[in-house]
PDB file of C-alpha atoms in Angstrom:
ATOM      1  CA  UNK A1484      -5.305  66.284   9.346  1.00 42.00           C
ATOM      2  CA  UNK A1485      -5.487  65.532   5.650  1.00 46.00           C
ATOM      3  CA  UNK A1486      -6.145  62.033   4.305  1.00 48.00           C
ATOM      4  CA  UNK A1487      -2.663  61.810   2.791  1.00 52.00           C
ATOM      5  CA  UNK A1488      -1.027  62.668   6.132  1.00 52.00           C
ATOM      6  CA  UNK A1489      -3.182  60.059   7.897  1.00 59.00           C
ATOM      7  CA  UNK A1490      -2.184  57.414   5.366  1.00 55.00           C
ATOM      8  CA  UNK A1491       1.501  58.293   5.683  1.00 60.00           C
ATOM      9  CA  UNK A1492       1.283  58.056   9.465  1.00 60.00           C
ATOM     10  CA  UNK A1493      -0.331  54.633   9.151  1.00 90.00           C
ATOM     11  CA  UNK A1494       2.612  53.419   7.055  1.00 88.00           C
ATOM     12  CA  UNK A1495       5.060  54.739   9.624  1.00 90.00           C
ATOM     13  CA  UNK A1496       3.124  53.006  12.405  1.00 92.00           C
ATOM     14  CA  UNK A1497       3.323  49.690  10.556  1.00 92.00           C
ATOM     15  CA  UNK A1498       7.079  50.113  10.145  1.00 90.00           C
ATOM     16  CA  UNK A1499       7.519  50.824  13.858  1.00 90.00           C
ATOM     17  CA  UNK A1500       5.252  47.966  14.950  1.00 91.00           C
ATOM     18  CA  UNK A1501       6.900  45.313  12.772  1.00 93.00           C
ATOM     19  CA  UNK A1502       9.271  43.143  14.779  1.00 93.00           C
ATOM     20  CA  UNK A1503      10.665  39.675  14.182  1.00 93.00           C
ATOM     21  CA  UNK A1504       8.476  37.058  15.892  1.00 94.00           C
ATOM     22  CA  UNK A1505       9.748  33.530  16.453  1.00 92.00           C
ATOM     23  CA  UNK A1506       6.852  31.967  18.352  1.00 96.00           C
ATOM     24  CA  UNK A1507       3.663  31.551  16.352  1.00 97.00           C
ATOM     25  CA  UNK A1508       0.201  30.255  17.132  1.00 97.00           C
ATOM     26  CA  UNK A1509      -0.175  26.783  15.658  1.00 97.00           C
ATOM     27  CA  UNK A1510      -3.028  25.917  13.329  1.00 96.00           C
ATOM     28  CA  UNK A1511      -3.762  29.449  12.111  1.00 98.00           C
ATOM     29  CA  UNK A1512      -4.761  29.492   8.458  1.00 97.00           C
ATOM     30  CA  UNK A1513      -4.309  32.689   6.470  1.00 98.00           C
ATOM     31  CA  UNK A1514      -7.329  33.006   4.143  1.00 98.00           C
ATOM     32  CA  UNK A1515      -6.345  32.747   0.496  1.00 97.00           C
ATOM     33  CA  UNK A1516      -7.734  36.174  -0.345  1.00 97.00           C
ATOM     34  CA  UNK A1517      -5.702  37.758   2.458  1.00 97.00           C
ATOM     35  CA  UNK A1518      -2.530  35.950   1.380  1.00 98.00           C
ATOM     36  CA  UNK A1519      -3.124  37.117  -2.183  1.00 98.00           C
ATOM     37  CA  UNK A1520      -3.665  40.662  -0.954  1.00 97.00           C
ATOM     38  CA  UNK A1521      -0.325  40.578   0.852  1.00 97.00           C
ATOM     39  CA  UNK A1522       1.444  39.116  -2.157  1.00 98.00           C
ATOM     40  CA  UNK A1523      -0.145  41.645  -4.493  1.00 98.00           C
ATOM     41  CA  UNK A1524       1.200  44.397  -2.239  1.00 97.00           C
ATOM     42  CA  UNK A1525       4.589  42.678  -2.277  1.00 98.00           C
ATOM     43  CA  UNK A1526       4.924  42.752  -6.053  1.00 98.00           C
ATOM     44  CA  UNK A1527       4.462  46.524  -5.997  1.00 98.00           C
ATOM     45  CA  UNK A1528       8.053  46.711  -4.722  1.00 98.00           C
ATOM     46  CA  UNK A1529      10.505  48.661  -6.877  1.00 98.00           C
ATOM     47  CA  UNK A1530      12.995  46.825  -9.052  1.00 98.00           C
ATOM     48  CA  UNK A1531      15.831  47.737 -11.373  1.00 98.00           C
ATOM     49  CA  UNK A1532      14.452  48.485 -14.849  1.00 98.00           C
ATOM     50  CA  UNK A1533      11.102  47.183 -13.533  1.00 97.00           C
ATOM     51  CA  UNK A1534      12.327  43.661 -14.280  1.00 98.00           C
ATOM     52  CA  UNK A1535      10.624  42.280 -11.142  1.00 98.00           C
ATOM     53  CA  UNK A1536      13.446  39.949 -10.138  1.00 98.00           C
ATOM     54  CA  UNK A1537      11.450  37.719  -7.792  1.00 98.00           C
ATOM     55  CA  UNK A1538       9.480  34.536  -7.379  1.00 98.00           C
ATOM     56  CA  UNK A1539       7.661  33.389  -4.236  1.00 98.00           C
ATOM     57  CA  UNK A1540       7.335  29.769  -3.130  1.00 98.00           C
ATOM     58  CA  UNK A1541       4.551  29.600  -0.530  1.00 98.00           C
ATOM     59  CA  UNK A1542       4.796  26.671   1.890  1.00 98.00           C
ATOM     60  CA  UNK A1543       1.524  26.146   3.817  1.00 98.00           C
ATOM     61  CA  UNK A1544       0.753  22.433   4.103  1.00 98.00           C
ATOM     62  CA  UNK A1545       1.969  20.443   7.096  1.00 98.00           C
ATOM     63  CA  UNK A1546       3.642  17.944   4.787  1.00 98.00           C
ATOM     64  CA  UNK A1547       5.718  20.581   3.018  1.00 98.00           C
ATOM     65  CA  UNK A1548       6.541  22.344   6.280  1.00 98.00           C
ATOM     66  CA  UNK A1549       8.001  19.102   7.618  1.00 98.00           C
ATOM     67  CA  UNK A1550      10.187  18.839   4.517  1.00 98.00           C
ATOM     68  CA  UNK A1551      11.371  22.405   4.979  1.00 98.00           C
ATOM     69  CA  UNK A1552      12.056  22.073   8.725  1.00 98.00           C
ATOM     70  CA  UNK A1553      15.451  20.278   8.576  1.00 98.00           C
ATOM     71  CA  UNK A1554      16.507  22.411   5.604  1.00 98.00           C
ATOM     72  CA  UNK A1555      15.931  25.470   7.814  1.00 98.00           C
ATOM     73  CA  UNK A1556      17.991  23.899  10.623  1.00 98.00           C
ATOM     74  CA  UNK A1557      14.892  22.907  12.617  1.00 98.00           C
ATOM     75  CA  UNK A1558      13.725  26.419  13.369  1.00 98.00           C
ATOM     76  CA  UNK A1559      10.360  25.853  15.061  1.00 97.00           C
ATOM     77  CA  UNK A1560       8.622  28.737  13.316  1.00 98.00           C
ATOM     78  CA  UNK A1561       8.731  26.751  10.097  1.00 98.00           C
ATOM     79  CA  UNK A1562       6.104  24.315  11.366  1.00 98.00           C
ATOM     80  CA  UNK A1563       4.243  26.586  13.810  1.00 98.00           C
ATOM     81  CA  UNK A1564       3.624  29.573  11.544  1.00 98.00           C
ATOM     82  CA  UNK A1565       0.782  29.763   9.067  1.00 98.00           C
ATOM     83  CA  UNK A1566       3.132  29.798   6.083  1.00 98.00           C
ATOM     84  CA  UNK A1567       6.743  30.195   5.138  1.00 98.00           C
ATOM     85  CA  UNK A1568       7.418  32.071   1.953  1.00 98.00           C
ATOM     86  CA  UNK A1569      10.647  31.326   0.136  1.00 98.00           C
ATOM     87  CA  UNK A1570      11.913  34.523  -1.468  1.00 98.00           C
ATOM     88  CA  UNK A1571      13.668  33.703  -4.713  1.00 98.00           C
ATOM     89  CA  UNK A1572      15.740  36.023  -6.867  1.00 98.00           C
ATOM     90  CA  UNK A1573      15.536  35.702 -10.631  1.00 98.00           C
ATOM     91  CA  UNK A1574      18.943  35.291 -12.275  1.00 98.00           C
ATOM     92  CA  UNK A1575      17.393  35.726 -15.715  1.00 98.00           C
ATOM     93  CA  UNK A1576      15.159  38.712 -15.055  1.00 98.00           C
ATOM     94  CA  UNK A1577      16.555  40.344 -18.191  1.00 98.00           C
ATOM     95  CA  UNK A1578      14.366  37.933 -20.161  1.00 98.00           C
ATOM     96  CA  UNK A1579      11.388  39.978 -18.928  1.00 97.00           C
ATOM     97  CA  UNK A1580      12.659  43.103 -20.663  1.00 98.00           C
ATOM     98  CA  UNK A1581      11.182  42.465 -24.091  1.00 97.00           C
ATOM     99  CA  UNK A1582       7.713  41.831 -22.651  1.00 97.00           C
ATOM    100  CA  UNK A1583       7.785  44.690 -20.151  1.00 97.00           C
ATOM    101  CA  UNK A1584       8.996  47.316 -22.593  1.00 97.00           C
ATOM    102  CA  UNK A1585       6.911  45.897 -25.422  1.00 97.00           C
ATOM    103  CA  UNK A1586       3.849  46.586 -23.275  1.00 96.00           C
ATOM    104  CA  UNK A1587       5.146  50.101 -22.589  1.00 96.00           C
ATOM    105  CA  UNK A1588       5.325  50.732 -26.330  1.00 97.00           C
ATOM    106  CA  UNK A1589       1.794  49.396 -26.831  1.00 97.00           C
ATOM    107  CA  UNK A1590       0.505  51.682 -24.082  1.00 96.00           C
ATOM    108  CA  UNK A1591       2.243  54.697 -25.577  1.00 96.00           C
ATOM    109  CA  UNK A1592       4.679  55.203 -22.709  1.00 95.00           C
ATOM    110  CA  UNK A1593       7.691  55.080 -25.039  1.00 96.00           C
ATOM    111  CA  UNK A1594       8.501  54.564 -28.705  1.00 96.00           C
ATOM    112  CA  UNK A1595      10.076  51.435 -30.131  1.00 97.00           C
ATOM    113  CA  UNK A1596      13.514  53.026 -30.518  1.00 97.00           C
ATOM    114  CA  UNK A1597      13.696  53.776 -26.785  1.00 97.00           C
ATOM    115  CA  UNK A1598      12.513  50.253 -26.017  1.00 97.00           C
ATOM    116  CA  UNK A1599      15.224  48.693 -28.184  1.00 97.00           C
ATOM    117  CA  UNK A1600      17.875  50.866 -26.528  1.00 97.00           C
ATOM    118  CA  UNK A1601      16.752  49.853 -23.035  1.00 97.00           C
ATOM    119  CA  UNK A1602      16.530  46.153 -23.830  1.00 98.00           C
ATOM    120  CA  UNK A1603      20.018  46.283 -25.320  1.00 98.00           C
ATOM    121  CA  UNK A1604      21.420  48.032 -22.258  1.00 98.00           C
ATOM    122  CA  UNK A1605      19.829  45.472 -19.947  1.00 98.00           C
ATOM    123  CA  UNK A1606      21.116  42.462 -21.860  1.00 98.00           C
ATOM    124  CA  UNK A1607      24.637  43.894 -22.021  1.00 98.00           C
ATOM    125  CA  UNK A1608      24.575  44.515 -18.265  1.00 98.00           C
ATOM    126  CA  UNK A1609      23.579  40.888 -17.674  1.00 98.00           C
ATOM    127  CA  UNK A1610      26.681  39.743 -19.536  1.00 98.00           C
ATOM    128  CA  UNK A1611      28.867  41.141 -16.753  1.00 98.00           C
ATOM    129  CA  UNK A1612      30.165  38.587 -14.272  1.00 98.00           C
ATOM    130  CA  UNK A1613      28.227  38.559 -11.010  1.00 98.00           C
ATOM    131  CA  UNK A1614      25.684  41.119 -12.166  1.00 98.00           C
ATOM    132  CA  UNK A1615      22.706  38.761 -12.398  1.00 98.00           C
ATOM    133  CA  UNK A1616      23.271  37.375  -8.881  1.00 98.00           C
ATOM    134  CA  UNK A1617      23.687  40.814  -7.357  1.00 98.00           C
ATOM    135  CA  UNK A1618      20.518  42.087  -9.011  1.00 98.00           C
ATOM    136  CA  UNK A1619      18.540  38.975  -8.056  1.00 98.00           C
ATOM    137  CA  UNK A1620      19.382  39.257  -4.366  1.00 98.00           C
ATOM    138  CA  UNK A1621      19.104  43.049  -4.170  1.00 98.00           C
ATOM    139  CA  UNK A1622      15.737  43.321  -5.862  1.00 98.00           C
ATOM    140  CA  UNK A1623      14.120  40.276  -4.266  1.00 98.00           C
ATOM    141  CA  UNK A1624      15.174  41.683  -0.889  1.00 98.00           C
ATOM    142  CA  UNK A1625      13.172  44.834  -1.632  1.00 98.00           C
ATOM    143  CA  UNK A1626      10.150  42.622  -2.226  1.00 98.00           C
ATOM    144  CA  UNK A1627      10.836  40.687   0.981  1.00 98.00           C
ATOM    145  CA  UNK A1628      10.682  43.841   3.077  1.00 98.00           C
ATOM    146  CA  UNK A1629       7.481  44.856   1.338  1.00 97.00           C
ATOM    147  CA  UNK A1630       5.964  41.462   2.205  1.00 98.00           C
ATOM    148  CA  UNK A1631       6.783  41.850   5.893  1.00 98.00           C
ATOM    149  CA  UNK A1632       5.187  45.289   5.998  1.00 97.00           C
ATOM    150  CA  UNK A1633       2.119  44.084   4.088  1.00 97.00           C
ATOM    151  CA  UNK A1634       1.734  41.199   6.544  1.00 97.00           C
ATOM    152  CA  UNK A1635       1.936  43.546   9.534  1.00 96.00           C
ATOM    153  CA  UNK A1636      -0.638  45.836   7.938  1.00 95.00           C
ATOM    154  CA  UNK A1637      -2.989  42.806   7.766  1.00 96.00           C
ATOM    155  CA  UNK A1638      -2.291  42.031  11.453  1.00 95.00           C
ATOM    156  CA  UNK A1639       0.094  39.135  10.868  1.00 97.00           C
ATOM    157  CA  UNK A1640       3.644  38.834  12.132  1.00 97.00           C
ATOM    158  CA  UNK A1641       6.768  37.675  10.367  1.00 98.00           C
ATOM    159  CA  UNK A1642      10.352  36.649  10.792  1.00 98.00           C
ATOM    160  CA  UNK A1643      12.961  36.672   8.046  1.00 98.00           C
ATOM    161  CA  UNK A1644      15.497  33.836   8.079  1.00 98.00           C
ATOM    162  CA  UNK A1645      18.829  33.499   6.376  1.00 98.00           C
ATOM    163  CA  UNK A1646      19.604  30.266   8.183  1.00 98.00           C
ATOM    164  CA  UNK A1647      18.869  27.461   5.734  1.00 98.00           C
ATOM    165  CA  UNK A1648      20.650  25.089   3.376  1.00 98.00           C
ATOM    166  CA  UNK A1649      20.140  26.579  -0.098  1.00 98.00           C
ATOM    167  CA  UNK A1650      21.361  23.493  -1.946  1.00 98.00           C
ATOM    168  CA  UNK A1651      18.964  21.208  -0.074  1.00 98.00           C
ATOM    169  CA  UNK A1652      16.144  23.728  -0.512  1.00 98.00           C
ATOM    170  CA  UNK A1653      16.597  23.794  -4.273  1.00 98.00           C
ATOM    171  CA  UNK A1654      16.745  20.011  -4.477  1.00 98.00           C
ATOM    172  CA  UNK A1655      13.786  19.261  -2.201  1.00 98.00           C
ATOM    173  CA  UNK A1656      11.414  21.763  -3.767  1.00 98.00           C
ATOM    174  CA  UNK A1657      12.560  21.384  -7.385  1.00 98.00           C
ATOM    175  CA  UNK A1658      13.472  25.050  -7.696  1.00 98.00           C
ATOM    176  CA  UNK A1659      14.649  25.798 -11.251  1.00 98.00           C
ATOM    177  CA  UNK A1660      18.282  26.870 -11.721  1.00 98.00           C
ATOM    178  CA  UNK A1661      17.009  30.262 -12.840  1.00 98.00           C
ATOM    179  CA  UNK A1662      16.167  31.181  -9.230  1.00 98.00           C
ATOM    180  CA  UNK A1663      18.444  31.719  -6.241  1.00 98.00           C
ATOM    181  CA  UNK A1664      17.058  31.474  -2.671  1.00 98.00           C
ATOM    182  CA  UNK A1665      17.386  34.842  -0.936  1.00 98.00           C
ATOM    183  CA  UNK A1666      15.624  34.235   2.392  1.00 98.00           C
ATOM    184  CA  UNK A1667      12.709  32.533   4.120  1.00 98.00           C
ATOM    185  CA  UNK A1668       9.900  34.523   5.722  1.00 98.00           C
ATOM    186  CA  UNK A1669       7.536  32.836   8.162  1.00 98.00           C
ATOM    187  CA  UNK A1670       4.136  34.510   8.508  1.00 98.00           C
ATOM    188  CA  UNK A1671       1.424  33.994  11.112  1.00 98.00           C
ATOM    189  CA  UNK A1672      -0.078  35.115  14.400  1.00 97.00           C
ATOM    190  CA  UNK A1673       2.383  35.764  17.208  1.00 96.00           C
ATOM    191  CA  UNK A1674       2.111  33.428  20.196  1.00 95.00           C
ATOM    192  CA  UNK A1675       4.525  35.636  22.141  1.00 88.00           C
ATOM    193  CA  UNK A1676       5.640  39.186  21.665  1.00 83.00           C
ATOM    194  CA  UNK A1677       8.940  39.810  19.971  1.00 81.00           C
ATOM    195  CA  UNK A1678      11.701  40.560  22.421  1.00 77.00           C
ATOM    196  CA  UNK A1679      12.798  44.156  22.559  1.00 75.00           C
ATOM    197  CA  UNK A1680      15.575  45.391  20.341  1.00 83.00           C
ATOM    198  CA  UNK A1681      17.589  48.560  20.348  1.00 88.00           C
ATOM    199  CA  UNK A1682      18.567  50.769  17.447  1.00 89.00           C
ATOM    200  CA  UNK A1683      21.603  52.999  17.144  1.00 94.00           C
ATOM    201  CA  UNK A1684      20.759  56.701  17.192  1.00 95.00           C
ATOM    202  CA  UNK A1685      20.303  58.290  13.807  1.00 93.00           C
ATOM    203  CA  UNK A1686      23.321  60.511  14.403  1.00 95.00           C
ATOM    204  CA  UNK A1687      25.496  57.397  14.458  1.00 95.00           C
ATOM    205  CA  UNK A1688      24.066  55.885  11.295  1.00 95.00           C
ATOM    206  CA  UNK A1689      23.608  58.855   8.957  1.00 96.00           C
ATOM    207  CA  UNK A1690      26.312  60.750   7.094  1.00 96.00           C
ATOM    208  CA  UNK A1691      25.287  63.834   5.175  1.00 96.00           C
ATOM    209  CA  UNK A1692      26.886  64.923   1.919  1.00 97.00           C
ATOM    210  CA  UNK A1693      30.221  63.067   2.325  1.00 97.00           C
ATOM    211  CA  UNK A1694      32.364  61.098   4.747  1.00 97.00           C
TER     212      UNK A1694
END
């Protein structure tokens, strides 16, 4: 078996092994270098125009977990897990365009005329009603999935949560208006296995060519 096939199989194994865990071992600290490794893998996620529409608020201290607990409707994993990462979508990701494509010009990946065309297209798109919110949620969700897979690859478990009060979250943690909360992801060591879940057969979920 070639190395590339082995690596691909490892990725598939991680995907199959990842399940949502809601009971975590208390008091487990994720080493900073491991957390950074997971987050560095997370930011390799794809994004529209490479604008990287995300920000991550990492909640690890007991004090901050207690503040987050009622905001997340008292879900116990908030305080038991090693950390909860607030996935934020960037409503002003178009402001990254000048820097991102300016670097591409400097590196010789494109000429300045192409850069100016792309930046103009991006800024015009962001003038459309609802576009910024849609892009923020869509692209930050790609990063969220990448984080959960990276955590599993490092032998940590996760659960994604949509149950929280976004207004209270923004107020309590001083989140700038530029960012919209997409979801919470608790990360840690499972204290109990995830309960089994079923999946519809692929024949039910896949349509080829056209409906």
